[in-house]
Short mmCIF file of C-alpha atoms in Angstrom, two decimals:
data_model
loop_
_atom_site.label_atom_id
_atom_site.label_comp_id
_atom_site.label_asym_id
_atom_site.label_seq_id
_atom_site.Cartn_x
_atom_site.Cartn_y
_atom_site.Cartn_z
CA MET A 6 56.68 139.03 171.11
CA THR A 7 57.42 142.75 169.57
CA SER A 8 55.09 143.60 166.59
CA ILE A 9 54.10 146.10 164.58
CA GLY A 10 50.19 146.47 164.13
CA GLY A 11 49.49 142.86 165.51
CA ALA A 12 52.21 141.85 162.68
CA GLU A 13 55.35 140.01 164.57
CA MET A 14 58.53 141.86 162.91
CA VAL A 15 60.18 138.70 162.52
CA ASP A 16 57.88 135.74 161.87
CA TRP A 17 58.60 132.81 164.58
CA ASN A 18 55.96 130.02 163.43
CA LEU A 19 57.07 130.43 159.37
CA ALA A 20 61.37 130.15 160.51
CA VAL A 21 60.26 127.44 162.39
CA ALA A 22 58.89 126.18 159.74
CA THR A 23 60.87 127.16 157.10
CA ALA A 24 63.76 125.13 157.72
CA THR A 25 62.48 121.51 158.69
CA ARG A 26 61.09 122.53 155.59
CA LEU A 27 63.93 122.60 154.17
CA VAL A 28 66.40 120.73 156.25
CA ARG A 29 67.69 118.18 155.29
CA PRO A 30 67.16 114.41 156.53
CA GLY A 31 69.02 112.43 159.45
CA PRO A 32 71.21 109.51 159.10
CA GLU A 33 68.85 105.93 158.50
CA VAL A 34 68.80 104.24 161.49
CA THR A 35 65.64 102.29 162.88
CA ARG A 36 63.11 102.80 166.07
CA ASP A 37 65.53 100.54 168.11
CA GLU A 38 68.29 102.11 166.77
CA ALA A 39 67.52 105.73 167.41
CA ARG A 40 66.13 104.87 171.43
CA ALA A 41 69.27 103.13 171.67
CA VAL A 42 71.02 106.15 170.14
CA VAL A 43 69.48 107.99 172.49
CA ALA A 44 69.54 106.59 176.09
CA GLU A 45 73.99 106.40 175.50
CA LEU A 46 74.22 110.32 174.64
CA ARG A 47 72.02 110.47 178.03
CA ARG A 48 74.32 108.34 180.11
CA HIS A 49 77.52 109.89 178.19
CA ALA A 50 76.30 113.69 179.79
CA ARG A 51 75.88 112.17 183.54
CA THR A 52 79.49 110.65 183.19
CA SER A 53 81.11 113.18 181.40
CA GLU A 54 79.87 116.17 184.39
CA ARG A 55 81.98 113.01 186.66
CA HIS A 56 84.98 113.60 184.60
CA VAL A 57 84.75 117.25 184.06
CA ARG A 58 84.53 118.75 187.25
CA GLY A 59 87.43 116.25 188.53
CA PHE A 60 90.16 117.49 186.07
CA THR A 61 88.82 121.21 185.32
CA ARG A 62 88.26 122.01 189.87
CA MET A 63 85.96 124.41 188.87
CA ILE A 64 83.39 123.25 190.50
CA PRO A 65 84.60 122.26 194.77
CA ASP A 66 83.39 118.93 196.47
CA GLY A 67 80.69 119.34 198.37
CA ALA A 68 79.87 122.37 196.71
CA GLU A 69 76.30 122.88 195.16
CA VAL A 70 75.38 124.25 191.54
CA PRO A 71 72.38 124.87 189.70
CA ASP A 72 71.24 122.04 187.35
CA THR A 73 70.13 122.47 184.45
CA PRO A 74 68.27 120.34 181.78
CA VAL A 75 70.22 117.97 178.76
CA LEU A 76 68.13 116.84 176.46
CA VAL A 77 68.58 114.61 173.64
CA VAL A 78 66.99 116.26 170.48
CA ASP A 79 66.25 116.42 167.15
CA ARG A 80 67.82 118.19 163.94
CA ALA A 81 63.65 119.52 163.90
CA GLY A 82 63.75 119.88 167.80
CA TRP A 83 67.42 121.86 168.30
CA VAL A 84 65.42 124.85 165.36
CA ARG A 85 63.05 124.87 167.80
CA ALA A 86 65.09 125.19 171.26
CA ASN A 87 67.84 127.98 169.02
CA VAL A 88 64.48 130.08 168.03
CA ALA A 89 63.41 129.84 171.32
CA GLY A 90 66.68 131.25 172.60
CA PHE A 91 66.44 134.14 169.77
CA ARG A 92 63.11 134.96 170.57
CA GLU A 93 64.96 135.86 174.58
CA LEU A 94 67.80 137.42 173.80
CA LEU A 95 66.68 139.97 170.23
CA ALA A 96 63.49 141.03 172.41
CA PRO A 97 65.02 144.41 174.14
CA LEU A 98 66.33 145.33 169.94
CA LEU A 99 62.93 144.18 168.73
CA GLY A 100 61.15 146.74 171.11
CA LYS A 101 63.83 149.15 169.88
CA MET A 102 62.76 148.93 166.35
CA GLN A 103 59.04 149.07 167.49
CA ASP A 104 58.91 152.18 169.03
CA ARG A 105 61.61 153.38 166.41
CA ARG A 106 57.93 152.80 163.34
CA ALA A 107 55.16 152.41 165.33
CA GLY A 108 54.56 156.38 163.75
CA THR A 109 55.46 155.25 160.52
CA PRO A 110 52.38 155.16 158.04
CA GLY A 111 51.46 152.31 156.47
CA ALA A 112 54.27 150.59 159.45
CA GLY A 113 51.88 147.79 159.70
CA VAL A 114 51.34 146.17 156.45
CA LEU A 115 55.15 146.93 156.54
CA GLY A 116 55.28 144.68 159.90
CA ALA A 117 53.59 141.89 158.22
CA VAL A 118 55.93 141.19 155.60
CA GLY A 119 58.59 142.49 157.15
CA GLY A 120 58.45 139.57 159.97
CA LYS A 121 57.29 136.78 157.44
CA VAL A 122 60.82 137.49 154.97
CA THR A 123 62.79 137.74 157.85
CA GLY A 124 61.20 134.64 159.69
CA VAL A 125 62.08 132.53 155.82
CA GLU A 126 65.65 134.21 155.81
CA LEU A 127 66.00 132.88 159.73
CA GLY A 128 64.09 129.57 158.87
CA MET A 129 67.44 129.28 155.93
CA LEU A 130 69.99 130.08 158.50
CA LEU A 131 69.03 127.58 160.90
CA SER A 132 67.94 124.78 157.49
CA PHE A 133 72.08 124.72 157.14
CA LEU A 134 72.91 124.76 160.86
CA ALA A 135 70.62 122.62 161.99
CA SER A 136 72.26 119.31 160.25
CA ARG A 137 75.95 120.72 161.14
CA VAL A 138 76.13 120.70 165.47
CA LEU A 139 76.34 118.04 167.26
CA GLY A 140 76.05 120.29 170.58
CA GLN A 141 75.10 122.78 172.53
CA TYR A 142 74.73 123.98 175.75
CA GLU A 143 71.90 126.76 174.90
CA THR A 144 72.27 129.83 177.57
CA PHE A 145 69.55 132.15 177.10
CA ALA A 146 67.13 128.77 176.39
CA PRO A 147 63.91 129.77 178.05
CA LEU A 148 63.10 126.95 181.00
CA GLU A 149 59.98 125.19 179.54
CA ARG A 150 58.84 122.06 178.36
CA ASP A 151 57.67 123.41 174.87
CA LEU A 152 61.21 124.23 173.08
CA SER A 153 58.58 126.71 170.05
CA ARG A 154 57.30 128.67 173.01
CA GLY A 155 60.59 131.27 174.13
CA SER A 156 58.53 134.04 175.93
CA GLY A 157 56.88 133.91 179.63
CA ALA A 158 59.34 132.44 181.43
CA ALA A 159 62.08 132.05 183.41
CA ALA A 160 66.41 132.40 181.25
CA GLY A 161 67.71 129.27 182.09
CA GLY A 162 70.65 127.36 179.73
CA ARG A 163 69.76 124.46 179.46
CA LEU A 164 72.55 121.15 177.10
CA LEU A 165 71.56 119.70 174.19
CA LEU A 166 72.60 116.66 171.82
CA VAL A 167 71.67 116.87 168.66
CA ALA A 168 71.52 112.63 167.59
CA PRO A 169 71.23 112.52 164.93
CA ASN A 170 73.98 114.68 163.45
CA VAL A 171 76.98 113.07 165.91
CA VAL A 172 75.39 109.55 163.92
CA HIS A 173 75.94 110.96 161.21
CA VAL A 174 79.61 112.85 161.65
CA GLU A 175 80.36 109.40 163.78
CA ARG A 176 79.74 106.97 160.09
CA GLU A 177 81.10 109.84 157.96
CA LEU A 178 84.32 109.90 159.81
CA ASP A 179 84.17 105.94 160.39
CA VAL A 180 85.14 106.25 163.97
CA HIS A 181 83.73 103.95 167.70
CA PRO A 182 80.42 105.17 167.94
CA HIS A 183 80.61 104.68 172.19
CA ASP A 184 83.89 106.05 172.13
CA PHE A 185 82.86 108.72 169.86
CA ARG A 186 79.37 109.64 171.85
CA LEU A 187 81.35 110.33 175.25
CA TRP A 188 84.05 112.72 173.13
CA VAL A 189 81.40 114.50 171.94
CA CYS A 190 79.52 114.85 175.97
CA LEU A 191 82.63 115.98 177.29
CA HIS A 192 83.42 119.23 174.99
CA GLU A 193 79.30 119.86 175.85
CA GLU A 194 79.75 119.19 179.80
CA THR A 195 82.50 121.14 179.90
CA HIS A 196 80.45 124.19 178.58
CA ARG A 197 77.61 122.77 181.17
CA THR A 198 79.96 123.33 184.04
CA GLN A 199 82.01 126.86 182.72
CA PHE A 200 78.36 128.02 183.64
CA THR A 201 76.73 126.54 186.49
CA ALA A 202 79.84 126.83 188.42
CA VAL A 203 80.80 131.14 187.28
CA PRO A 204 77.78 133.08 187.85
CA TRP A 205 78.57 136.02 186.23
CA LEU A 206 78.88 134.30 182.78
CA ARG A 207 76.04 133.98 181.67
CA ASP A 208 74.69 138.11 182.67
CA HIS A 209 78.10 139.64 181.18
CA LEU A 210 77.63 137.65 177.48
CA GLU A 211 73.76 138.31 177.88
CA ALA A 212 74.48 141.98 178.94
CA GLU A 213 77.89 142.20 176.02
CA ILE A 214 75.57 141.32 173.28
CA GLN A 215 72.39 143.30 173.64
CA SER A 216 74.97 146.27 173.96
CA PHE A 217 76.37 144.72 170.87
CA LEU A 218 72.41 145.34 169.32
CA GLY A 219 71.89 148.34 171.19
CA ALA A 220 74.75 149.71 168.57
CA THR A 221 72.79 148.32 165.18
CA GLU A 222 72.05 150.64 162.64
CA MET A 223 68.63 152.06 162.89
CA ASP A 224 68.54 153.49 159.74
CA PRO A 225 67.64 151.48 157.21
CA ALA A 226 69.11 154.25 153.93
CA ALA A 227 72.70 153.45 156.92
CA LEU A 228 71.42 150.12 156.62
CA LEU A 229 71.03 149.57 153.15
CA GLU A 230 74.57 151.32 151.91
CA ARG A 231 76.37 149.14 154.66
CA LEU A 232 75.33 146.13 152.69
CA ARG A 233 75.67 147.33 149.49
CA GLU A 234 79.44 148.32 150.15
CA ALA A 235 79.59 144.63 151.88
CA ALA A 236 78.08 143.48 147.95
CA GLN A 237 80.49 144.85 147.10
CA ALA A 238 83.44 144.34 149.45
CA PHE A 239 82.36 140.60 148.33
CA ALA A 240 82.61 140.96 145.03
CA GLY A 241 85.59 142.40 144.34
CA ALA A 242 84.34 145.61 143.00
CA ARG A 243 85.57 148.59 145.92
CA PRO A 244 88.60 151.06 145.10
CA ASP A 245 92.53 148.84 146.24
CA ALA A 246 92.00 151.65 148.72
CA GLU A 247 89.52 150.26 150.31
CA ARG A 248 89.72 146.78 150.27
CA GLY A 249 91.53 146.58 153.42
CA ASP A 250 87.65 144.73 154.04
CA GLU A 251 88.75 141.92 152.55
CA GLY A 252 88.48 138.76 154.69
CA ARG A 253 85.87 139.73 156.21
CA THR A 254 82.42 138.20 156.90
CA LEU A 255 79.14 139.50 155.73
CA VAL A 256 77.85 140.05 158.89
CA GLU A 257 81.31 141.91 160.44
CA LEU A 258 80.75 143.92 157.04
CA VAL A 259 77.71 145.77 158.19
CA GLN A 260 78.26 146.18 161.42
CA THR A 261 79.20 149.89 163.05
CA PRO A 262 82.77 150.83 164.79
CA GLU A 263 80.90 150.86 168.46
CA GLN A 264 80.55 147.00 166.93
CA ARG A 265 83.33 145.84 166.35
CA GLU A 266 84.65 146.63 169.39
CA VAL A 267 82.29 144.86 171.59
CA LEU A 268 82.73 141.74 168.72
CA GLY A 269 85.93 142.04 169.36
CA ARG A 270 85.83 141.61 173.38
CA LEU A 271 82.83 138.57 172.51
CA THR A 272 85.24 137.14 170.24
CA ALA A 273 87.61 136.60 173.29
CA VAL A 274 85.77 135.15 175.73
CA MET A 275 83.79 132.85 172.69
CA SER A 276 87.83 131.36 171.52
CA LEU A 277 88.51 130.59 175.28
CA LEU A 278 84.41 128.96 176.72
CA GLU A 279 85.57 127.27 172.82
CA GLY A 280 89.52 125.88 173.21
CA HIS A 281 88.36 125.32 177.51
CA ALA A 282 86.40 122.34 175.39
CA ASP A 283 88.85 121.80 172.96
CA TYR A 284 91.60 121.67 175.58
CA VAL A 285 89.27 119.61 178.45
CA MET A 286 87.88 116.80 175.94
CA ASP A 287 91.97 115.94 175.33
CA GLY A 288 92.87 115.94 178.79
CA VAL A 289 89.94 113.84 179.98
CA GLY A 290 90.36 111.42 176.93
CA PRO A 291 92.58 109.61 176.71
CA GLU A 292 91.86 107.96 180.09
CA VAL A 293 87.97 107.65 179.11
CA VAL A 294 88.02 107.33 175.43
CA PRO A 295 90.10 104.54 173.96
CA SER A 296 90.99 105.84 170.36
CA VAL A 297 90.97 108.99 171.41
CA ALA A 298 93.11 110.49 169.47
CA GLU A 299 92.26 108.43 166.40
CA ILE A 300 88.78 110.35 166.79
CA ARG A 301 90.60 113.85 167.23
CA GLU A 302 92.45 113.88 164.20
CA LYS A 303 89.69 112.40 162.11
CA PHE A 304 88.17 115.59 163.41
CA GLN A 305 90.84 117.68 162.98
CA GLN A 306 90.28 117.75 159.49
CA ARG A 307 86.86 117.94 158.70
CA ARG A 308 86.11 121.20 160.28
CA ALA A 309 89.43 122.20 158.05
CA THR A 310 87.16 120.99 154.99
CA GLY A 311 83.60 121.43 155.54
CA ALA A 312 81.53 119.03 153.43
CA GLY A 313 82.04 120.83 150.22
CA ARG A 314 82.86 124.28 148.21
CA LEU A 315 79.53 125.28 148.75
CA ASP A 316 79.49 124.52 152.63
CA ALA A 317 82.96 126.14 152.26
CA ALA A 318 81.73 129.40 150.63
CA LEU A 319 78.64 129.95 153.33
CA ARG A 320 81.07 129.22 157.13
CA LYS A 321 82.71 131.71 154.87
CA LEU A 322 79.50 134.35 154.22
CA LEU A 323 78.20 133.60 157.76
CA GLY A 324 81.70 133.75 160.00
CA LEU A 325 81.70 130.10 160.54
CA ASP A 326 85.51 129.96 159.67
CA ALA A 327 85.99 132.43 162.79
CA LYS A 328 84.69 130.13 164.88
CA LEU A 329 87.44 127.59 164.27
CA ARG A 330 89.41 129.50 164.85
CA GLN A 331 88.45 130.70 168.16
CA TYR A 332 88.81 126.48 168.50
CA ARG A 333 92.00 126.96 167.92
CA ASP A 334 93.84 129.95 168.77
CA GLY A 335 91.38 128.65 172.30
CA GLU A 336 93.21 126.15 172.62
CA ARG A 337 96.73 126.99 172.06
CA PHE A 338 95.10 130.34 175.00
CA VAL A 339 94.60 127.46 177.36
CA ARG A 340 97.43 125.32 176.74
CA ALA A 341 100.08 127.70 177.54
CA VAL A 342 98.26 129.20 180.26
CA VAL A 343 98.47 126.07 182.54
CA GLY A 344 101.83 125.25 181.11
CA GLN A 345 103.10 127.87 182.65
CA VAL A 346 100.88 128.59 186.29
CA GLY A 347 98.56 125.35 186.60
CA MET A 348 94.95 124.26 186.23
CA ASP A 349 94.72 126.77 189.43
CA GLY A 350 96.28 129.07 187.89
CA PHE A 351 94.43 129.50 184.95
CA ASN A 352 91.09 129.19 186.92
CA ARG A 353 91.34 132.51 187.78
CA VAL A 354 90.35 133.26 184.57
CA TRP A 355 86.73 132.72 185.98
CA THR A 356 87.32 135.60 188.78
CA SER A 357 85.45 138.22 186.62
CA PRO A 358 85.37 139.42 183.65
CA ASN A 359 88.12 141.82 184.78
CA THR A 360 90.37 138.65 184.72
CA LEU A 361 88.83 137.36 181.48
CA PRO A 362 91.87 137.29 179.06
CA THR A 363 91.11 140.27 175.66
CA LYS A 364 91.28 139.33 172.34
CA ALA A 365 95.20 140.39 171.75
CA GLU A 366 96.11 138.47 175.17
CA ILE A 367 93.53 135.28 173.07
CA ALA A 368 97.48 135.53 170.43
CA ARG A 369 99.65 136.02 173.78
CA PRO A 370 98.66 133.94 176.95
CA ALA A 371 102.01 135.41 178.81
CA ASP A 372 100.63 139.24 178.04
CA TRP A 373 96.88 138.28 180.57
CA VAL A 374 99.58 135.33 182.81
CA ALA A 375 101.38 139.12 183.80
CA ARG A 376 98.09 140.99 184.11
CA VAL A 377 96.35 138.64 186.27
CA HIS A 378 99.67 136.89 187.94
CA GLY A 379 101.84 139.80 187.98
CA ARG A 380 104.29 137.48 186.05
CA GLY A 381 106.20 137.54 182.91
CA GLY A 382 105.70 133.84 180.86
CA GLU A 383 107.81 132.76 178.28
CA PRO A 384 109.56 134.64 175.56
CA GLY A 385 107.16 133.72 171.97
CA GLU A 386 104.82 132.08 174.26
CA GLY A 387 101.64 132.33 172.02
CA GLU A 388 102.78 133.74 169.06
#
């Protein structure tokens, strides 16, 4: 892995250790209960594949698509898997930083100290997220058994289902466990289907992310100044004339203009993927999940309110509120397009990167229909 003077620029092992030490314990279950939950989630993942493929019609009957693993993990397993993914994805950026700093006096010492600081910071972030994620299609995962290591393996995808979080939320919402577990699997299996049915999608996303990382400000002084401005904006200390950045996340405030352009495209794609998963989940749900209406209502309330004031503040700071908007805006886009041109017409979105919606088209589905299908939408659609 990228290092300076033998010291890794990110101490990945420390990130894992920090996250697993700080993450909250999961709900209390017996050994037999835990085994039953894992077995049921695996069954639901297999069942969901058939339901999602039939509803979306993204994969023709008889077509062969790459098979990707389904892993049921605990919170520590989710942390290790995501650290492995980060190592894969960030390798080019860290290599760029190494080349820039290799000749700097004292680089070895600074690299060692900085790697440990970054490892702790990453671990703290992962500990926060590890108790909240129900499932995840890990697009850039390395294909190997040891989730704690990310180098030397071919890249691929895998579906993670975080068993203790599923149990925690189903108890918190007081919903039927069998129904809730299948409902979660329908959403996550949709993401798996998206990437296995659309071969170019992974490479397109990786290229966009690498473009985003490639535009990272490498000058420490310039980055420090951007961080200072971000802190002032959050503290309300910036002059009124400069407060157009209010409402942005910390991540957004330290971006370069080039990164914001890339982020706009990434936001549109992620809104599509998340909204499509929600649409499919709701479309399949009434047939196979008897209590889907109750689950959906309670889950939406939970999404909107979070778990408390501190949780809400952290979600805003980290940009997680923006992810919640992606679910809502993306689902509205998918529903509007399917309503106008049908499921097969909507599936034109998967033809190539050129048929993906722009951020503006996510807000105005009729504009996407006009561009891709050559016809106008209903007045006011998508507003």
